mmCIF file with all atom_site columns, C-alpha atoms in Angstrom:
data_model
loop_
_atom_site.group_PDB
_atom_site.id
_atom_site.type_symbol
_atom_site.label_atom_id
_atom_site.label_alt_id
_atom_site.label_comp_id
_atom_site.label_asym_id
_atom_site.label_entity_id
_atom_site.label_seq_id
_atom_site.pdbx_PDB_ins_code
_atom_site.Cartn_x
_atom_site.Cartn_y
_atom_site.Cartn_z
_atom_site.occupancy
_atom_site.B_iso_or_equiv
_atom_site.pdbx_formal_charge
_atom_site.auth_seq_id
_atom_site.auth_comp_id
_atom_site.auth_asym_id
_atom_site.auth_atom_id
_atom_site.pdbx_PDB_model_num
ATOM 1   C CA . MET A 1 1   ? -38.696 -26.818 45.385 1.00 0.00 ? 1148 MET A CA 1
ATOM 2   C CA . VAL A 1 2   ? -40.107 -26.894 41.860 1.00 0.00 ? 1149 VAL A CA 1
ATOM 3   C CA . ILE A 1 3   ? -37.521 -27.848 39.252 1.00 0.00 ? 1150 ILE A CA 1
ATOM 4   C CA . PHE A 1 4   ? -39.631 -26.999 36.211 1.00 0.00 ? 1151 PHE A CA 1
ATOM 5   C CA . PRO A 1 5   ? -42.337 -24.444 35.500 1.00 0.00 ? 1152 PRO A CA 1
ATOM 6   C CA . MET A 1 6   ? -45.764 -25.483 36.613 1.00 0.00 ? 1153 MET A CA 1
ATOM 7   C CA . LYS A 1 7   ? -47.084 -27.321 33.546 1.00 0.00 ? 1154 LYS A CA 1
ATOM 8   C CA . LEU A 1 8   ? -44.799 -29.798 31.786 1.00 0.00 ? 1155 LEU A CA 1
ATOM 9   C CA . LEU A 1 9   ? -45.395 -31.970 28.718 1.00 0.00 ? 1156 LEU A CA 1
ATOM 10  C CA . ILE A 1 10  ? -43.413 -35.168 28.312 1.00 0.00 ? 1157 ILE A CA 1
ATOM 11  C CA . ALA A 1 11  ? -43.740 -36.243 24.669 1.00 0.00 ? 1158 ALA A CA 1
ATOM 12  C CA . TYR A 1 12  ? -42.161 -39.525 23.653 1.00 0.00 ? 1159 TYR A CA 1
ATOM 13  C CA . ALA A 1 13  ? -41.778 -41.999 20.802 1.00 0.00 ? 1160 ALA A CA 1
ATOM 14  C CA . SER A 1 14  ? -41.439 -45.605 21.942 1.00 0.00 ? 1161 SER A CA 1
ATOM 15  C CA . ALA A 1 15  ? -40.764 -48.664 19.796 1.00 0.00 ? 1162 ALA A CA 1
ATOM 16  C CA . HIS A 1 16  ? -41.257 -51.459 22.330 1.00 0.00 ? 1163 HIS A CA 1
ATOM 17  C CA . GLY A 1 17  ? -42.433 -49.650 25.468 1.00 0.00 ? 1164 GLY A CA 1
ATOM 18  C CA . SER A 1 18  ? -39.161 -48.827 27.218 1.00 0.00 ? 1165 SER A CA 1
ATOM 19  C CA . THR A 1 19  ? -39.193 -45.131 26.294 1.00 0.00 ? 1166 THR A CA 1
ATOM 20  C CA . ALA A 1 20  ? -42.823 -44.912 27.409 1.00 0.00 ? 1167 ALA A CA 1
ATOM 21  C CA . GLU A 1 21  ? -41.787 -46.418 30.751 1.00 0.00 ? 1168 GLU A CA 1
ATOM 22  C CA . VAL A 1 22  ? -39.082 -43.766 31.135 1.00 0.00 ? 1169 VAL A CA 1
ATOM 23  C CA . ALA A 1 23  ? -41.659 -41.050 30.387 1.00 0.00 ? 1170 ALA A CA 1
ATOM 24  C CA . LEU A 1 24  ? -44.053 -42.408 33.005 1.00 0.00 ? 1171 LEU A CA 1
ATOM 25  C CA . PHE A 1 25  ? -41.228 -42.684 35.552 1.00 0.00 ? 1172 PHE A CA 1
ATOM 26  C CA . LEU A 1 26  ? -40.250 -39.062 34.907 1.00 0.00 ? 1173 LEU A CA 1
ATOM 27  C CA . LYS A 1 27  ? -43.898 -38.056 35.302 1.00 0.00 ? 1174 LYS A CA 1
ATOM 28  C CA . ARG A 1 28  ? -44.147 -39.811 38.687 1.00 0.00 ? 1175 ARG A CA 1
ATOM 29  C CA . VAL A 1 29  ? -40.938 -38.227 39.978 1.00 0.00 ? 1176 VAL A CA 1
ATOM 30  C CA . LEU A 1 30  ? -41.757 -34.692 38.822 1.00 0.00 ? 1177 LEU A CA 1
ATOM 31  C CA . SER A 1 31  ? -45.358 -34.947 40.031 1.00 0.00 ? 1178 SER A CA 1
ATOM 32  C CA . ALA A 1 32  ? -43.979 -35.536 43.526 1.00 0.00 ? 1179 ALA A CA 1
ATOM 33  C CA . TYR A 1 33  ? -42.558 -31.994 43.298 1.00 0.00 ? 1180 TYR A CA 1
ATOM 34  C CA . ASP A 1 34  ? -45.980 -30.517 42.528 1.00 0.00 ? 1181 ASP A CA 1
ATOM 35  C CA . VAL A 1 35  ? -45.278 -30.129 38.832 1.00 0.00 ? 1182 VAL A CA 1
ATOM 36  C CA . GLU A 1 36  ? -48.368 -30.665 36.692 1.00 0.00 ? 1183 GLU A CA 1
ATOM 37  C CA . VAL A 1 37  ? -47.111 -33.265 34.226 1.00 0.00 ? 1184 VAL A CA 1
ATOM 38  C CA . THR A 1 38  ? -48.680 -34.818 31.146 1.00 0.00 ? 1185 THR A CA 1
ATOM 39  C CA . ALA A 1 39  ? -46.884 -37.750 29.520 1.00 0.00 ? 1186 ALA A CA 1
ATOM 40  C CA . SER A 1 40  ? -48.107 -38.795 26.095 1.00 0.00 ? 1187 SER A CA 1
ATOM 41  C CA . SER A 1 41  ? -47.039 -40.486 22.922 1.00 0.00 ? 1188 SER A CA 1
ATOM 42  C CA . ALA A 1 42  ? -45.884 -37.752 20.543 1.00 0.00 ? 1189 ALA A CA 1
ATOM 43  C CA . ALA A 1 43  ? -48.287 -39.011 17.872 1.00 0.00 ? 1190 ALA A CA 1
ATOM 44  C CA . GLN A 1 44  ? -51.285 -38.397 20.152 1.00 0.00 ? 1191 GLN A CA 1
ATOM 45  C CA . ILE A 1 45  ? -50.522 -34.762 20.988 1.00 0.00 ? 1192 ILE A CA 1
ATOM 46  C CA . THR A 1 46  ? -52.646 -32.179 19.186 1.00 0.00 ? 1193 THR A CA 1
ATOM 47  C CA . SER A 1 47  ? -51.550 -28.994 20.985 1.00 0.00 ? 1194 SER A CA 1
ATOM 48  C CA . VAL A 1 48  ? -48.643 -27.807 23.120 1.00 0.00 ? 1195 VAL A CA 1
ATOM 49  C CA . ALA A 1 49  ? -49.888 -24.264 23.724 1.00 0.00 ? 1196 ALA A CA 1
ATOM 50  C CA . SER A 1 50  ? -50.839 -24.687 27.378 1.00 0.00 ? 1197 SER A CA 1
ATOM 51  C CA . TYR A 1 51  ? -47.469 -26.037 28.544 1.00 0.00 ? 1198 TYR A CA 1
ATOM 52  C CA . ASP A 1 52  ? -44.640 -24.120 30.201 1.00 0.00 ? 1199 ASP A CA 1
ATOM 53  C CA . ALA A 1 53  ? -41.859 -26.604 29.354 1.00 0.00 ? 1200 ALA A CA 1
ATOM 54  C CA . PHE A 1 54  ? -41.208 -29.798 27.414 1.00 0.00 ? 1201 PHE A CA 1
ATOM 55  C CA . MET A 1 55  ? -39.305 -33.040 27.806 1.00 0.00 ? 1202 MET A CA 1
ATOM 56  C CA . LEU A 1 56  ? -38.931 -34.977 24.563 1.00 0.00 ? 1203 LEU A CA 1
ATOM 57  C CA . GLY A 1 57  ? -37.716 -38.545 24.299 1.00 0.00 ? 1204 GLY A CA 1
ATOM 58  C CA . THR A 1 58  ? -37.265 -41.167 21.636 1.00 0.00 ? 1205 THR A CA 1
ATOM 59  C CA . ALA A 1 59  ? -36.044 -44.683 21.293 1.00 0.00 ? 1206 ALA A CA 1
ATOM 60  C CA . ILE A 1 60  ? -33.247 -45.357 18.858 1.00 0.00 ? 1207 ILE A CA 1
ATOM 61  C CA . GLN A 1 61  ? -34.199 -47.966 16.298 1.00 0.00 ? 1208 GLN A CA 1
ATOM 62  C CA . ASP A 1 62  ? -32.001 -48.952 13.366 1.00 0.00 ? 1209 ASP A CA 1
ATOM 63  C CA . GLY A 1 63  ? -29.639 -46.148 14.399 1.00 0.00 ? 1210 GLY A CA 1
ATOM 64  C CA . MET A 1 64  ? -32.278 -43.408 14.152 1.00 0.00 ? 1211 MET A CA 1
ATOM 65  C CA . TRP A 1 65  ? -34.818 -41.489 16.198 1.00 0.00 ? 1212 TRP A CA 1
ATOM 66  C CA . LEU A 1 66  ? -38.352 -42.741 15.714 1.00 0.00 ? 1213 LEU A CA 1
ATOM 67  C CA . HIS A 1 67  ? -40.189 -40.903 12.963 1.00 0.00 ? 1214 HIS A CA 1
ATOM 68  C CA . GLU A 1 68  ? -43.058 -40.120 15.329 1.00 0.00 ? 1215 GLU A CA 1
ATOM 69  C CA . LEU A 1 69  ? -40.848 -37.698 17.268 1.00 0.00 ? 1216 LEU A CA 1
ATOM 70  C CA . PHE A 1 70  ? -39.581 -35.975 14.110 1.00 0.00 ? 1217 PHE A CA 1
ATOM 71  C CA . GLU A 1 71  ? -43.207 -35.426 13.063 1.00 0.00 ? 1218 GLU A CA 1
ATOM 72  C CA . PHE A 1 72  ? -44.034 -34.017 16.501 1.00 0.00 ? 1219 PHE A CA 1
ATOM 73  C CA . ILE A 1 73  ? -41.095 -31.596 16.296 1.00 0.00 ? 1220 ILE A CA 1
ATOM 74  C CA . ASP A 1 74  ? -42.125 -30.518 12.794 1.00 0.00 ? 1221 ASP A CA 1
ATOM 75  C CA . ARG A 1 75  ? -45.730 -29.880 13.916 1.00 0.00 ? 1222 ARG A CA 1
ATOM 76  C CA . PHE A 1 76  ? -44.799 -27.813 16.970 1.00 0.00 ? 1223 PHE A CA 1
ATOM 77  C CA . ARG A 1 77  ? -41.311 -26.418 16.232 1.00 0.00 ? 1224 ARG A CA 1
ATOM 78  C CA . ASP A 1 78  ? -42.339 -22.754 16.626 1.00 0.00 ? 1225 ASP A CA 1
ATOM 79  C CA . GLU A 1 79  ? -43.943 -23.339 20.021 1.00 0.00 ? 1226 GLU A CA 1
ATOM 80  C CA . LEU A 1 80  ? -41.256 -25.713 21.314 1.00 0.00 ? 1227 LEU A CA 1
ATOM 81  C CA . ASN A 1 81  ? -38.378 -23.304 20.803 1.00 0.00 ? 1228 ASN A CA 1
ATOM 82  C CA . LYS A 1 82  ? -40.077 -20.546 22.808 1.00 0.00 ? 1229 LYS A CA 1
ATOM 83  C CA . LYS A 1 83  ? -40.095 -22.469 26.103 1.00 0.00 ? 1230 LYS A CA 1
ATOM 84  C CA . PRO A 1 84  ? -37.641 -24.614 28.077 1.00 0.00 ? 1231 PRO A CA 1
ATOM 85  C CA . CYS A 1 85  ? -37.028 -27.926 26.347 1.00 0.00 ? 1232 CYS A CA 1
ATOM 86  C CA . TYR A 1 86  ? -35.150 -31.021 27.532 1.00 0.00 ? 1233 TYR A CA 1
ATOM 87  C CA . PHE A 1 87  ? -34.376 -34.190 25.590 1.00 0.00 ? 1234 PHE A CA 1
ATOM 88  C CA . TRP A 1 88  ? -33.517 -37.843 26.138 1.00 0.00 ? 1235 TRP A CA 1
ATOM 89  C CA . LEU A 1 89  ? -32.694 -40.865 24.039 1.00 0.00 ? 1236 LEU A CA 1
ATOM 90  C CA . ASN A 1 90  ? -33.233 -44.518 24.912 1.00 0.00 ? 1237 ASN A CA 1
ATOM 91  C CA . CYS A 1 91  ? -30.467 -46.589 23.393 1.00 0.00 ? 1238 CYS A CA 1
ATOM 92  C CA . ILE A 1 92  ? -29.495 -50.103 24.448 1.00 0.00 ? 1239 ILE A CA 1
ATOM 93  C CA . ARG A 1 93  ? -25.945 -49.513 23.158 1.00 0.00 ? 1240 ARG A CA 1
ATOM 94  C CA . VAL A 1 94  ? -25.350 -47.413 26.268 1.00 0.00 ? 1241 VAL A CA 1
ATOM 95  C CA . LEU A 1 95  ? -24.816 -50.708 28.109 1.00 0.00 ? 1242 LEU A CA 1
ATOM 96  C CA . GLU A 1 96  ? -21.820 -51.611 25.931 1.00 0.00 ? 1243 GLU A CA 1
ATOM 97  C CA . LYS A 1 97  ? -18.289 -50.440 26.584 1.00 0.00 ? 1244 LYS A CA 1
ATOM 98  C CA . GLY A 1 98  ? -18.041 -47.001 24.957 1.00 0.00 ? 1245 GLY A CA 1
ATOM 99  C CA . GLY A 1 99  ? -21.768 -47.109 24.240 1.00 0.00 ? 1246 GLY A CA 1
ATOM 100 C CA . TYR A 1 100 ? -22.597 -43.759 25.798 1.00 0.00 ? 1247 TYR A CA 1
ATOM 101 C CA . GLU A 1 101 ? -19.964 -42.047 23.690 1.00 0.00 ? 1248 GLU A CA 1
ATOM 102 C CA . HIS A 1 102 ? -21.191 -43.941 20.620 1.00 0.00 ? 1249 HIS A CA 1
ATOM 103 C CA . ALA A 1 103 ? -24.742 -42.739 21.250 1.00 0.00 ? 1250 ALA A CA 1
ATOM 104 C CA . LEU A 1 104 ? -23.565 -39.149 21.679 1.00 0.00 ? 1251 LEU A CA 1
ATOM 105 C CA . ALA A 1 105 ? -21.529 -39.284 18.474 1.00 0.00 ? 1252 ALA A CA 1
ATOM 106 C CA . ASN A 1 106 ? -24.031 -41.123 16.288 1.00 0.00 ? 1253 ASN A CA 1
ATOM 107 C CA . TYR A 1 107 ? -27.583 -40.634 17.550 1.00 0.00 ? 1254 TYR A CA 1
ATOM 108 C CA . VAL A 1 108 ? -27.690 -37.033 18.755 1.00 0.00 ? 1255 VAL A CA 1
ATOM 109 C CA . HIS A 1 109 ? -28.789 -34.708 15.961 1.00 0.00 ? 1256 HIS A CA 1
ATOM 110 C CA . GLN A 1 110 ? -27.316 -31.514 17.349 1.00 0.00 ? 1257 GLN A CA 1
ATOM 111 C CA . PRO A 1 111 ? -28.830 -29.151 14.725 1.00 0.00 ? 1258 PRO A CA 1
ATOM 112 C CA . THR A 1 112 ? -32.328 -30.236 15.777 1.00 0.00 ? 1259 THR A CA 1
ATOM 113 C CA . LEU A 1 113 ? -31.533 -29.860 19.467 1.00 0.00 ? 1260 LEU A CA 1
ATOM 114 C CA . ASP A 1 114 ? -29.987 -26.447 18.836 1.00 0.00 ? 1261 ASP A CA 1
ATOM 115 C CA . ALA A 1 115 ? -33.013 -25.308 16.817 1.00 0.00 ? 1262 ALA A CA 1
ATOM 116 C CA . LEU A 1 116 ? -35.255 -26.242 19.745 1.00 0.00 ? 1263 LEU A CA 1
ATOM 117 C CA . GLY A 1 117 ? -32.969 -24.619 22.290 1.00 0.00 ? 1264 GLY A CA 1
ATOM 118 C CA . VAL A 1 118 ? -32.640 -27.880 24.216 1.00 0.00 ? 1265 VAL A CA 1
ATOM 119 C CA . ARG A 1 119 ? -31.178 -27.111 27.625 1.00 0.00 ? 1266 ARG A CA 1
ATOM 120 C CA . ASP A 1 120 ? -30.026 -30.594 28.565 1.00 0.00 ? 1267 ASP A CA 1
ATOM 121 C CA . LEU A 1 121 ? -29.694 -34.064 27.082 1.00 0.00 ? 1268 LEU A CA 1
ATOM 122 C CA . ALA A 1 122 ? -29.753 -37.484 28.732 1.00 0.00 ? 1269 ALA A CA 1
ATOM 123 C CA . ILE A 1 123 ? -29.194 -40.926 27.281 1.00 0.00 ? 1270 ILE A CA 1
ATOM 124 C CA . PHE A 1 124 ? -30.691 -43.965 28.996 1.00 0.00 ? 1271 PHE A CA 1
ATOM 125 C CA . ALA A 1 125 ? -30.184 -47.634 28.207 1.00 0.00 ? 1272 ALA A CA 1
ATOM 126 C CA . GLY A 1 126 ? -33.831 -48.606 28.353 1.00 0.00 ? 1273 GLY A CA 1
ATOM 127 C CA . LYS A 1 127 ? -34.280 -52.345 28.368 1.00 0.00 ? 1274 LYS A CA 1
ATOM 128 C CA . LEU A 1 128 ? -34.020 -55.165 25.919 1.00 0.00 ? 1275 LEU A CA 1
ATOM 129 C CA . GLN A 1 129 ? -36.688 -57.842 25.701 1.00 0.00 ? 1276 GLN A CA 1
ATOM 130 C CA . ILE A 1 130 ? -35.689 -60.308 23.032 1.00 0.00 ? 1277 ILE A CA 1
ATOM 131 C CA . ASN A 1 131 ? -39.257 -61.555 22.566 1.00 0.00 ? 1278 ASN A CA 1
ATOM 132 C CA . THR A 1 132 ? -40.456 -58.080 21.469 1.00 0.00 ? 1279 THR A CA 1
ATOM 133 C CA . ILE A 1 133 ? -37.915 -57.552 18.701 1.00 0.00 ? 1280 ILE A CA 1
ATOM 134 C CA . ASP A 1 134 ? -39.066 -58.209 15.146 1.00 0.00 ? 1281 ASP A CA 1
#
């Protein structure tokens, strides 16, 4: 059974690689269901016209989405809101007590999600590697 339309774009913004890993995991899982999936850094995408649906994801850094994803949304807003769109955040605070609720209350920009017609939202913890933090 195919969960998504036939051609899916996973566009992500990753600070230290965890969000990219989530995108590649999602690609592997959905590809097993015969969905044609492209996963790419949002900054590298030049067109979204050939896709039937979108999954967008960003890391949270300094309490904000990564700018790369905002730029992607600005470039393709008109096309994104015409097709099914799903969204996820990677936020290490999810691991803390009350962290999921904190992420929902503080890191989800509902007006942007509403403007894109986002059908569903997920929040993942990602991973923390102390040696990669500046």
